Amino acid sequence: MKSPGKVLLAGVVTAGTIAALAGCSSGDAGASADGKIHLVVAPVLPGATADALKALGERVDEFNKANPDIVVKAIEYQWTGTTFAAELAGGTLPDVFNVPFTDSKTLANNGQLADITTPFKKTATADKWNKNVLDVATGDDGKIYGIPWGPYAMALSYNREIFQKAGLDPDKPPTTLDEIAAAAKTISEKVPGVAGYMQMTQGNTGGWELATLTQALGGRLETTGSDGKVTVNTDNDQTKAGLAWLKSMRWDDDSMGSNFLFDWSGINEAFAAGKIGMYMSGSDVIGSLMQANGFDQSKYGVTTFPLADAADAGILSGGNVDVVNVKDSPEQIAAAVKWIDFYRTQPTVDKDAAIKNAETLKAGNQAVNAPTLPVFDKETWQQNQGWIAPYANIPAANLKPFTDSIFDQTIVPEPPAHTQDLYGALDAVVQAVLTDKNADIDALLKGVDDKVQALIDADSQ
């Protein structure tokens, strides 16, 4: 799922006309009676605000002016897995649209996305990418099929003030699950009324975070066979180990408080109120904590979520990938990559755009330097951080445990099929473990497997 706390880059508001269409034939868009390359792009979802559409309109005008041989037309469009095949077959897909991290590799390997390798390698930032991020848009054949944007990584957020009250060093947060459990027990014992550690359990967030825990231990909730068939397997050793870890903190250490029905907004509120010492969330959550909960960012600490010493261990991440219609001509594909690079990538590496965005965020008391999953290499990220440093409103030292380690973590996308149905079914499992000491974990997980597998199998009937 997309991190609910994602703060979008601020745009300049100007006039612009955006077509509110469900989709547009790529073949029609590519007609070149005027000798120009025509593209239909879909950078905004239906229902986008007037300000967002105006900002997009200016960007389109700016691109068209700078590229007189290309004509870009922007529409509102939302990609969904259930309609994609029909839209592809019917020729109604835009030339450029975005898909979630969960689906990009599968679509690429199925031959349903355009190969953009050649024009991508001509972009100025082609050699700067964080390979862990670019991997989600890379097919098994090693070719590039999209350009990622807006990624986040799951992380461990903690309250530095609570750490100090418990006698813990906030500059040395836990680096293993055992250390999280030990710190949680210390906090719950030395800071009355505070849960040492907590996870979300409602609104599909329980499953989202259990997926994170499973993958951090080296497991997967779903696997995709060579024939493309997805098999649900929540009844695996790593998921059980993750649930056993939660069960131990809840029932043996009593370090998870007394409220076990948190959703995303609820756990943020409790954390901001000083009732939780540590919790798992997207690395960018500080933006929402500041805006929605009035949290004092000087108390905020964040570190990478611990990964097991296992070959397949990786941190769950989410985000978007801009991709190109597989039916487009080579000329359209090259033009599409030029547009994506202009619209998504350049603002990250352009000093003036970075500073303008930082000024806008700070003026609105939004997080300027919230830690995210960097899309480029460490050198490029550090350059960007240098540009925005005068406007940063979160102490950089507080973010250091995350920013020092995120480049070394393997990134793993979310489960690919019926993701939200899977997460919703797992909510009940996490709740049961935290509220029933004798919960039958094997039976609960088998029930999830049967339920979600039936949904996946029904898609192919």
Short mmCIF file of N, CA and C in Angstrom, two decimals, residues 297-447:
data_model
loop_
_atom_site.label_atom_id
_atom_site.label_comp_id
_atom_site.label_asym_id
_atom_site.label_seq_id
_atom_site.Cartn_x
_atom_site.Cartn_y
_atom_site.Cartn_z
N GLN A 297 8.88 17.83 16.39
CA GLN A 297 9.81 17.04 15.60
C GLN A 297 11.19 16.87 16.24
N SER A 298 11.51 17.70 17.24
CA SER A 298 12.81 17.55 17.91
C SER A 298 12.85 16.26 18.73
N LYS A 299 11.69 15.69 19.04
CA LYS A 299 11.62 14.45 19.81
C LYS A 299 11.66 13.22 18.91
N TYR A 300 11.61 13.44 17.60
CA TYR A 300 11.45 12.32 16.67
C TYR A 300 12.77 11.63 16.37
N GLY A 301 12.72 10.32 16.39
CA GLY A 301 13.85 9.50 15.97
C GLY A 301 13.37 8.44 15.00
N VAL A 302 14.21 8.03 14.08
CA VAL A 302 13.83 7.00 13.12
C VAL A 302 15.06 6.22 12.70
N THR A 303 14.88 4.93 12.51
CA THR A 303 15.97 4.09 12.05
C THR A 303 15.41 3.05 11.09
N THR A 304 16.27 2.42 10.34
CA THR A 304 15.83 1.35 9.45
C THR A 304 15.28 0.20 10.27
N PHE A 305 14.25 -0.47 9.74
CA PHE A 305 13.71 -1.63 10.45
C PHE A 305 14.69 -2.78 10.28
N PRO A 306 14.98 -3.51 11.37
CA PRO A 306 16.01 -4.57 11.32
C PRO A 306 15.68 -5.68 10.33
N LEU A 307 16.69 -6.13 9.62
CA LEU A 307 16.56 -7.27 8.72
C LEU A 307 17.32 -8.46 9.28
N ALA A 308 16.75 -9.64 9.10
CA ALA A 308 17.41 -10.86 9.55
C ALA A 308 18.60 -11.17 8.66
N ASP A 309 19.51 -11.96 9.17
CA ASP A 309 20.67 -12.40 8.40
C ASP A 309 20.24 -13.58 7.53
N ALA A 310 19.42 -13.26 6.52
CA ALA A 310 18.89 -14.28 5.62
C ALA A 310 18.97 -13.78 4.19
N ALA A 311 19.20 -14.68 3.25
CA ALA A 311 19.43 -14.30 1.86
C ALA A 311 18.28 -13.50 1.27
N ASP A 312 17.04 -13.83 1.64
CA ASP A 312 15.88 -13.18 1.04
C ASP A 312 15.30 -12.06 1.90
N ALA A 313 15.98 -11.70 2.98
CA ALA A 313 15.47 -10.64 3.85
C ALA A 313 15.52 -9.29 3.13
N GLY A 314 14.46 -8.53 3.26
CA GLY A 314 14.43 -7.20 2.64
C GLY A 314 13.34 -6.37 3.27
N ILE A 315 13.45 -5.07 3.11
CA ILE A 315 12.47 -4.17 3.71
C ILE A 315 11.34 -3.89 2.73
N LEU A 316 10.12 -3.95 3.21
CA LEU A 316 8.97 -3.67 2.36
C LEU A 316 8.96 -2.21 1.98
N SER A 317 8.73 -1.96 0.72
CA SER A 317 8.63 -0.59 0.24
C SER A 317 7.42 -0.46 -0.67
N GLY A 318 6.99 0.76 -0.86
CA GLY A 318 5.89 1.03 -1.76
C GLY A 318 6.20 2.28 -2.55
N GLY A 319 5.36 2.55 -3.51
CA GLY A 319 5.56 3.73 -4.33
C GLY A 319 4.96 3.52 -5.70
N ASN A 320 5.39 4.32 -6.64
CA ASN A 320 4.83 4.30 -7.98
C ASN A 320 5.92 4.13 -9.03
N VAL A 321 5.53 3.63 -10.17
CA VAL A 321 6.43 3.52 -11.31
C VAL A 321 5.71 4.08 -12.53
N ASP A 322 6.27 5.09 -13.17
CA ASP A 322 5.73 5.58 -14.43
C ASP A 322 6.19 4.65 -15.55
N VAL A 323 5.23 4.15 -16.33
CA VAL A 323 5.53 3.19 -17.38
C VAL A 323 4.95 3.67 -18.70
N VAL A 324 5.34 2.99 -19.79
CA VAL A 324 4.94 3.40 -21.13
C VAL A 324 4.15 2.29 -21.81
N ASN A 325 3.13 2.68 -22.55
CA ASN A 325 2.28 1.74 -23.27
C ASN A 325 3.10 0.85 -24.19
N VAL A 326 2.93 -0.45 -24.08
CA VAL A 326 3.72 -1.41 -24.85
C VAL A 326 3.44 -1.29 -26.35
N LYS A 327 2.33 -0.67 -26.73
CA LYS A 327 1.98 -0.55 -28.14
C LYS A 327 2.55 0.71 -28.79
N ASP A 328 3.23 1.54 -28.02
CA ASP A 328 3.77 2.78 -28.56
C ASP A 328 4.92 2.53 -29.54
N SER A 329 5.11 3.48 -30.45
CA SER A 329 6.21 3.42 -31.41
C SER A 329 7.51 3.77 -30.70
N PRO A 330 8.66 3.42 -31.28
CA PRO A 330 9.95 3.79 -30.68
C PRO A 330 10.07 5.29 -30.45
N GLU A 331 9.52 6.09 -31.38
CA GLU A 331 9.57 7.54 -31.23
C GLU A 331 8.75 8.00 -30.03
N GLN A 332 7.59 7.40 -29.87
CA GLN A 332 6.75 7.75 -28.71
C GLN A 332 7.39 7.31 -27.41
N ILE A 333 8.02 6.14 -27.42
CA ILE A 333 8.67 5.65 -26.20
C ILE A 333 9.78 6.61 -25.78
N ALA A 334 10.59 7.05 -26.74
CA ALA A 334 11.67 7.99 -26.43
C ALA A 334 11.11 9.30 -25.90
N ALA A 335 10.03 9.79 -26.52
CA ALA A 335 9.40 11.03 -26.06
C ALA A 335 8.79 10.86 -24.68
N ALA A 336 8.22 9.68 -24.43
CA ALA A 336 7.59 9.41 -23.13
C ALA A 336 8.63 9.42 -22.02
N VAL A 337 9.80 8.83 -22.27
CA VAL A 337 10.86 8.83 -21.27
C VAL A 337 11.34 10.25 -21.01
N LYS A 338 11.40 11.05 -22.06
CA LYS A 338 11.81 12.45 -21.90
C LYS A 338 10.81 13.19 -21.01
N TRP A 339 9.50 12.90 -21.18
CA TRP A 339 8.47 13.53 -20.35
C TRP A 339 8.59 13.06 -18.89
N ILE A 340 8.72 11.76 -18.68
CA ILE A 340 8.81 11.24 -17.31
C ILE A 340 10.02 11.83 -16.60
N ASP A 341 11.13 11.87 -17.30
CA ASP A 341 12.35 12.43 -16.71
C ASP A 341 12.13 13.90 -16.35
N PHE A 342 11.48 14.63 -17.22
CA PHE A 342 11.21 16.05 -16.97
C PHE A 342 10.27 16.22 -15.78
N TYR A 343 9.18 15.46 -15.76
CA TYR A 343 8.13 15.68 -14.77
C TYR A 343 8.44 15.06 -13.41
N ARG A 344 9.01 13.88 -13.41
CA ARG A 344 9.23 13.17 -12.14
C ARG A 344 10.65 13.31 -11.59
N THR A 345 11.63 13.24 -12.47
CA THR A 345 13.01 13.09 -12.01
C THR A 345 13.74 14.40 -11.80
N GLN A 346 13.65 15.30 -12.78
CA GLN A 346 14.46 16.51 -12.72
C GLN A 346 14.23 17.36 -11.47
N PRO A 347 12.99 17.50 -10.96
CA PRO A 347 12.83 18.31 -9.74
C PRO A 347 13.64 17.79 -8.55
N THR A 348 13.98 16.50 -8.57
CA THR A 348 14.77 15.94 -7.48
C THR A 348 16.23 16.34 -7.58
N VAL A 349 16.71 16.59 -8.78
CA VAL A 349 18.13 16.89 -8.97
C VAL A 349 18.38 18.33 -9.42
N ASP A 350 17.32 19.12 -9.49
CA ASP A 350 17.46 20.51 -9.89
C ASP A 350 17.47 21.40 -8.64
N LYS A 351 18.51 22.18 -8.47
CA LYS A 351 18.69 22.97 -7.25
C LYS A 351 17.57 23.98 -7.04
N ASP A 352 17.21 24.71 -8.06
CA ASP A 352 16.18 25.74 -7.91
C ASP A 352 14.84 25.11 -7.51
N ALA A 353 14.49 23.98 -8.15
CA ALA A 353 13.23 23.32 -7.83
C ALA A 353 13.24 22.76 -6.41
N ALA A 354 14.38 22.22 -6.00
CA ALA A 354 14.49 21.66 -4.65
C ALA A 354 14.34 22.75 -3.60
N ILE A 355 14.97 23.91 -3.82
CA ILE A 355 14.89 25.01 -2.86
C ILE A 355 13.48 25.58 -2.80
N LYS A 356 12.86 25.74 -3.96
CA LYS A 356 11.49 26.28 -3.98
C LYS A 356 10.53 25.37 -3.22
N ASN A 357 10.71 24.06 -3.42
CA ASN A 357 9.86 23.11 -2.73
C ASN A 357 10.09 23.18 -1.21
N ALA A 358 11.35 23.28 -0.79
CA ALA A 358 11.68 23.36 0.64
C ALA A 358 11.09 24.61 1.26
N GLU A 359 11.17 25.72 0.55
CA GLU A 359 10.61 26.97 1.06
C GLU A 359 9.10 26.85 1.26
N THR A 360 8.44 26.23 0.28
CA THR A 360 6.98 26.07 0.35
C THR A 360 6.58 25.17 1.51
N LEU A 361 7.30 24.05 1.67
CA LEU A 361 6.98 23.13 2.75
C LEU A 361 7.19 23.77 4.12
N LYS A 362 8.30 24.47 4.28
CA LYS A 362 8.59 25.09 5.57
C LYS A 362 7.56 26.16 5.90
N ALA A 363 7.14 26.93 4.91
CA ALA A 363 6.15 27.97 5.14
C ALA A 363 4.83 27.38 5.62
N GLY A 364 4.53 26.15 5.20
CA GLY A 364 3.30 25.49 5.61
C GLY A 364 3.49 24.59 6.81
N ASN A 365 4.63 24.70 7.50
CA ASN A 365 4.95 23.87 8.65
C ASN A 365 4.88 22.38 8.31
N GLN A 366 5.27 22.05 7.08
CA GLN A 366 5.36 20.66 6.68
C GLN A 366 6.82 20.20 6.80
N ALA A 367 7.01 18.89 6.83
CA ALA A 367 8.35 18.36 6.99
C ALA A 367 9.18 18.60 5.73
N VAL A 368 10.25 19.33 5.88
CA VAL A 368 11.11 19.64 4.74
C VAL A 368 12.04 18.47 4.43
N ASN A 369 12.65 17.91 5.44
CA ASN A 369 13.65 16.86 5.24
C ASN A 369 13.22 15.52 5.83
N ALA A 370 11.92 15.20 5.63
CA ALA A 370 11.43 13.89 6.09
C ALA A 370 12.22 12.78 5.40
N PRO A 371 12.61 11.75 6.14
CA PRO A 371 13.41 10.68 5.53
C PRO A 371 12.57 9.80 4.62
N THR A 372 13.00 9.64 3.40
CA THR A 372 12.31 8.80 2.45
C THR A 372 13.29 7.78 1.89
N LEU A 373 12.82 6.95 1.00
CA LEU A 373 13.69 6.00 0.33
C LEU A 373 14.32 6.74 -0.86
N PRO A 374 15.61 7.06 -0.81
CA PRO A 374 16.23 7.86 -1.87
C PRO A 374 16.20 7.13 -3.22
N VAL A 375 15.80 7.86 -4.26
CA VAL A 375 15.72 7.24 -5.59
C VAL A 375 17.08 7.23 -6.28
N PHE A 376 17.99 8.08 -5.84
CA PHE A 376 19.30 8.14 -6.47
C PHE A 376 20.39 7.69 -5.53
N ASP A 377 21.61 7.73 -6.02
CA ASP A 377 22.74 7.29 -5.21
C ASP A 377 22.98 8.25 -4.04
N LYS A 378 23.83 7.83 -3.15
CA LYS A 378 24.06 8.60 -1.92
C LYS A 378 24.62 9.98 -2.21
N GLU A 379 25.49 10.08 -3.21
CA GLU A 379 26.09 11.37 -3.54
C GLU A 379 25.04 12.37 -4.01
N THR A 380 24.10 11.91 -4.85
CA THR A 380 23.03 12.78 -5.34
C THR A 380 22.10 13.17 -4.20
N TRP A 381 21.79 12.21 -3.35
CA TRP A 381 20.93 12.49 -2.20
C TRP A 381 21.58 13.52 -1.28
N GLN A 382 22.87 13.36 -1.03
CA GLN A 382 23.57 14.31 -0.17
C GLN A 382 23.59 15.71 -0.79
N GLN A 383 23.72 15.79 -2.10
CA GLN A 383 23.67 17.08 -2.77
C GLN A 383 22.32 17.75 -2.55
N ASN A 384 21.25 16.97 -2.71
CA ASN A 384 19.90 17.50 -2.49
C ASN A 384 19.73 17.96 -1.06
N GLN A 385 20.23 17.18 -0.12
CA GLN A 385 20.11 17.55 1.29
C GLN A 385 20.88 18.83 1.60
N GLY A 386 21.99 19.03 0.90
CA GLY A 386 22.75 20.27 1.06
C GLY A 386 21.98 21.49 0.59
N TRP A 387 21.25 21.32 -0.52
CA TRP A 387 20.45 22.43 -1.05
C TRP A 387 19.35 22.84 -0.07
N ILE A 388 18.71 21.85 0.55
CA ILE A 388 17.56 22.17 1.40
C ILE A 388 17.92 22.36 2.87
N ALA A 389 19.21 22.16 3.22
CA ALA A 389 19.63 22.24 4.62
C ALA A 389 19.22 23.55 5.30
N PRO A 390 19.30 24.71 4.63
CA PRO A 390 18.91 25.96 5.31
C PRO A 390 17.43 26.01 5.69
N TYR A 391 16.64 25.13 5.09
CA TYR A 391 15.19 25.15 5.34
C TYR A 391 14.73 23.94 6.16
N ALA A 392 15.65 23.01 6.44
CA ALA A 392 15.30 21.78 7.15
C ALA A 392 14.70 22.09 8.52
N ASN A 393 13.60 21.40 8.85
CA ASN A 393 12.95 21.65 10.14
C ASN A 393 12.87 20.40 11.01
N ILE A 394 13.62 19.36 10.66
CA ILE A 394 13.78 18.19 11.51
C ILE A 394 15.28 18.04 11.75
N PRO A 395 15.72 17.92 12.99
CA PRO A 395 17.16 17.78 13.25
C PRO A 395 17.75 16.62 12.46
N ALA A 396 18.72 16.92 11.61
CA ALA A 396 19.30 15.89 10.75
C ALA A 396 19.92 14.76 11.56
N ALA A 397 20.47 15.08 12.74
CA ALA A 397 21.09 14.06 13.58
C ALA A 397 20.07 13.03 14.05
N ASN A 398 18.81 13.45 14.20
CA ASN A 398 17.76 12.53 14.64
C ASN A 398 17.42 11.50 13.57
N LEU A 399 17.70 11.84 12.34
CA LEU A 399 17.37 10.97 11.21
C LEU A 399 18.55 10.09 10.79
N LYS A 400 19.69 10.35 11.38
CA LYS A 400 20.94 9.71 10.96
C LYS A 400 20.90 8.17 11.00
N PRO A 401 20.30 7.55 12.03
CA PRO A 401 20.26 6.08 12.02
C PRO A 401 19.58 5.52 10.77
N PHE A 402 18.59 6.25 10.24
CA PHE A 402 17.91 5.81 9.02
C PHE A 402 18.73 6.16 7.78
N THR A 403 19.13 7.43 7.68
CA THR A 403 19.81 7.87 6.46
C THR A 403 21.18 7.22 6.28
N ASP A 404 21.80 6.81 7.36
CA ASP A 404 23.09 6.14 7.26
C ASP A 404 22.96 4.70 6.75
N SER A 405 21.80 4.09 6.95
CA SER A 405 21.67 2.65 6.68
C SER A 405 20.76 2.29 5.52
N ILE A 406 19.90 3.20 5.09
CA ILE A 406 18.88 2.83 4.10
C ILE A 406 19.49 2.40 2.78
N PHE A 407 20.64 2.94 2.41
CA PHE A 407 21.24 2.57 1.14
C PHE A 407 21.74 1.13 1.12
N ASP A 408 21.89 0.53 2.29
CA ASP A 408 22.40 -0.84 2.38
C ASP A 408 21.28 -1.87 2.48
N GLN A 409 20.03 -1.42 2.57
CA GLN A 409 18.94 -2.37 2.73
C GLN A 409 18.40 -2.83 1.38
N THR A 410 18.11 -4.11 1.28
CA THR A 410 17.47 -4.66 0.10
C THR A 410 15.99 -4.28 0.12
N ILE A 411 15.49 -3.80 -1.00
CA ILE A 411 14.10 -3.36 -1.08
C ILE A 411 13.26 -4.47 -1.69
N VAL A 412 12.13 -4.77 -1.06
CA VAL A 412 11.24 -5.83 -1.54
C VAL A 412 9.83 -5.24 -1.67
N PRO A 413 9.20 -5.35 -2.85
CA PRO A 413 7.84 -4.81 -3.00
C PRO A 413 6.81 -5.62 -2.23
N GLU A 414 5.62 -5.09 -2.16
CA GLU A 414 4.53 -5.74 -1.44
C GLU A 414 4.05 -6.99 -2.18
N PRO A 415 3.27 -7.85 -1.49
CA PRO A 415 2.69 -9.01 -2.16
C PRO A 415 1.89 -8.56 -3.39
N PRO A 416 1.98 -9.27 -4.52
CA PRO A 416 1.46 -8.74 -5.78
C PRO A 416 -0.02 -8.90 -6.05
N ALA A 417 -0.68 -9.89 -5.47
CA ALA A 417 -2.06 -10.19 -5.86
C ALA A 417 -3.05 -9.98 -4.71
N HIS A 418 -4.17 -9.28 -5.03
CA HIS A 418 -5.21 -9.01 -4.03
C HIS A 418 -4.56 -8.53 -2.73
N THR A 419 -3.66 -7.58 -2.87
CA THR A 419 -2.85 -7.13 -1.74
C THR A 419 -3.70 -6.64 -0.57
N GLN A 420 -4.67 -5.78 -0.86
CA GLN A 420 -5.48 -5.23 0.22
C GLN A 420 -6.40 -6.29 0.84
N ASP A 421 -6.89 -7.22 0.03
CA ASP A 421 -7.69 -8.33 0.59
C ASP A 421 -6.83 -9.17 1.53
N LEU A 422 -5.60 -9.40 1.13
CA LEU A 422 -4.67 -10.15 1.97
C LEU A 422 -4.42 -9.42 3.28
N TYR A 423 -4.13 -8.14 3.19
CA TYR A 423 -3.86 -7.36 4.39
C TYR A 423 -5.07 -7.35 5.32
N GLY A 424 -6.26 -7.17 4.75
CA GLY A 424 -7.46 -7.13 5.57
C GLY A 424 -7.69 -8.44 6.31
N ALA A 425 -7.45 -9.56 5.62
CA ALA A 425 -7.62 -10.87 6.25
C ALA A 425 -6.61 -11.08 7.37
N LEU A 426 -5.41 -10.54 7.21
CA LEU A 426 -4.36 -10.70 8.23
C LEU A 426 -4.55 -9.78 9.43
N ASP A 427 -5.34 -8.70 9.27
CA ASP A 427 -5.65 -7.85 10.42
C ASP A 427 -6.16 -8.70 11.59
N ALA A 428 -7.09 -9.58 11.28
CA ALA A 428 -7.72 -10.39 12.33
C ALA A 428 -6.71 -11.33 12.99
N VAL A 429 -5.72 -11.78 12.23
CA VAL A 429 -4.70 -12.67 12.79
C VAL A 429 -3.84 -11.92 13.81
N VAL A 430 -3.40 -10.72 13.44
CA VAL A 430 -2.57 -9.93 14.34
C VAL A 430 -3.36 -9.57 15.59
N GLN A 431 -4.62 -9.18 15.41
CA GLN A 431 -5.46 -8.84 16.56
C GLN A 431 -5.61 -10.04 17.49
N ALA A 432 -5.80 -11.22 16.91
CA ALA A 432 -5.99 -12.42 17.73
C ALA A 432 -4.74 -12.72 18.55
N VAL A 433 -3.58 -12.59 17.96
CA VAL A 433 -2.33 -12.87 18.67
C VAL A 433 -2.15 -11.91 19.85
N LEU A 434 -2.59 -10.67 19.69
CA LEU A 434 -2.40 -9.68 20.74
C LEU A 434 -3.52 -9.67 21.78
N THR A 435 -4.62 -10.33 21.50
CA THR A 435 -5.74 -10.32 22.46
C THR A 435 -6.09 -11.70 23.01
N ASP A 436 -5.57 -12.76 22.40
CA ASP A 436 -5.89 -14.11 22.84
C ASP A 436 -4.58 -14.90 22.97
N LYS A 437 -4.18 -15.14 24.20
CA LYS A 437 -2.91 -15.82 24.45
C LYS A 437 -2.87 -17.20 23.82
N ASN A 438 -4.03 -17.82 23.66
CA ASN A 438 -4.10 -19.17 23.11
C ASN A 438 -4.55 -19.21 21.66
N ALA A 439 -4.41 -18.12 20.94
CA ALA A 439 -4.82 -18.06 19.53
C ALA A 439 -4.13 -19.15 18.73
N ASP A 440 -4.90 -19.84 17.87
CA ASP A 440 -4.36 -20.91 17.04
C ASP A 440 -3.81 -20.28 15.75
N ILE A 441 -2.55 -19.95 15.78
CA ILE A 441 -1.93 -19.23 14.67
C ILE A 441 -1.96 -20.05 13.38
N ASP A 442 -1.68 -21.35 13.47
CA ASP A 442 -1.68 -22.19 12.27
C ASP A 442 -3.05 -22.18 11.59
N ALA A 443 -4.10 -22.33 12.37
CA ALA A 443 -5.44 -22.36 11.80
C ALA A 443 -5.84 -21.01 11.21
N LEU A 444 -5.46 -19.95 11.91
CA LEU A 444 -5.79 -18.61 11.42
C LEU A 444 -5.11 -18.32 10.08
N LEU A 445 -3.83 -18.67 9.98
CA LEU A 445 -3.10 -18.42 8.74
C LEU A 445 -3.60 -19.30 7.60
N LYS A 446 -3.94 -20.53 7.90
CA LYS A 446 -4.49 -21.41 6.86
C LYS A 446 -5.80 -20.84 6.34
N GLY A 447 -6.59 -20.27 7.24
CA GLY A 447 -7.84 -19.66 6.81
C GLY A 447 -7.61 -18.48 5.87
#
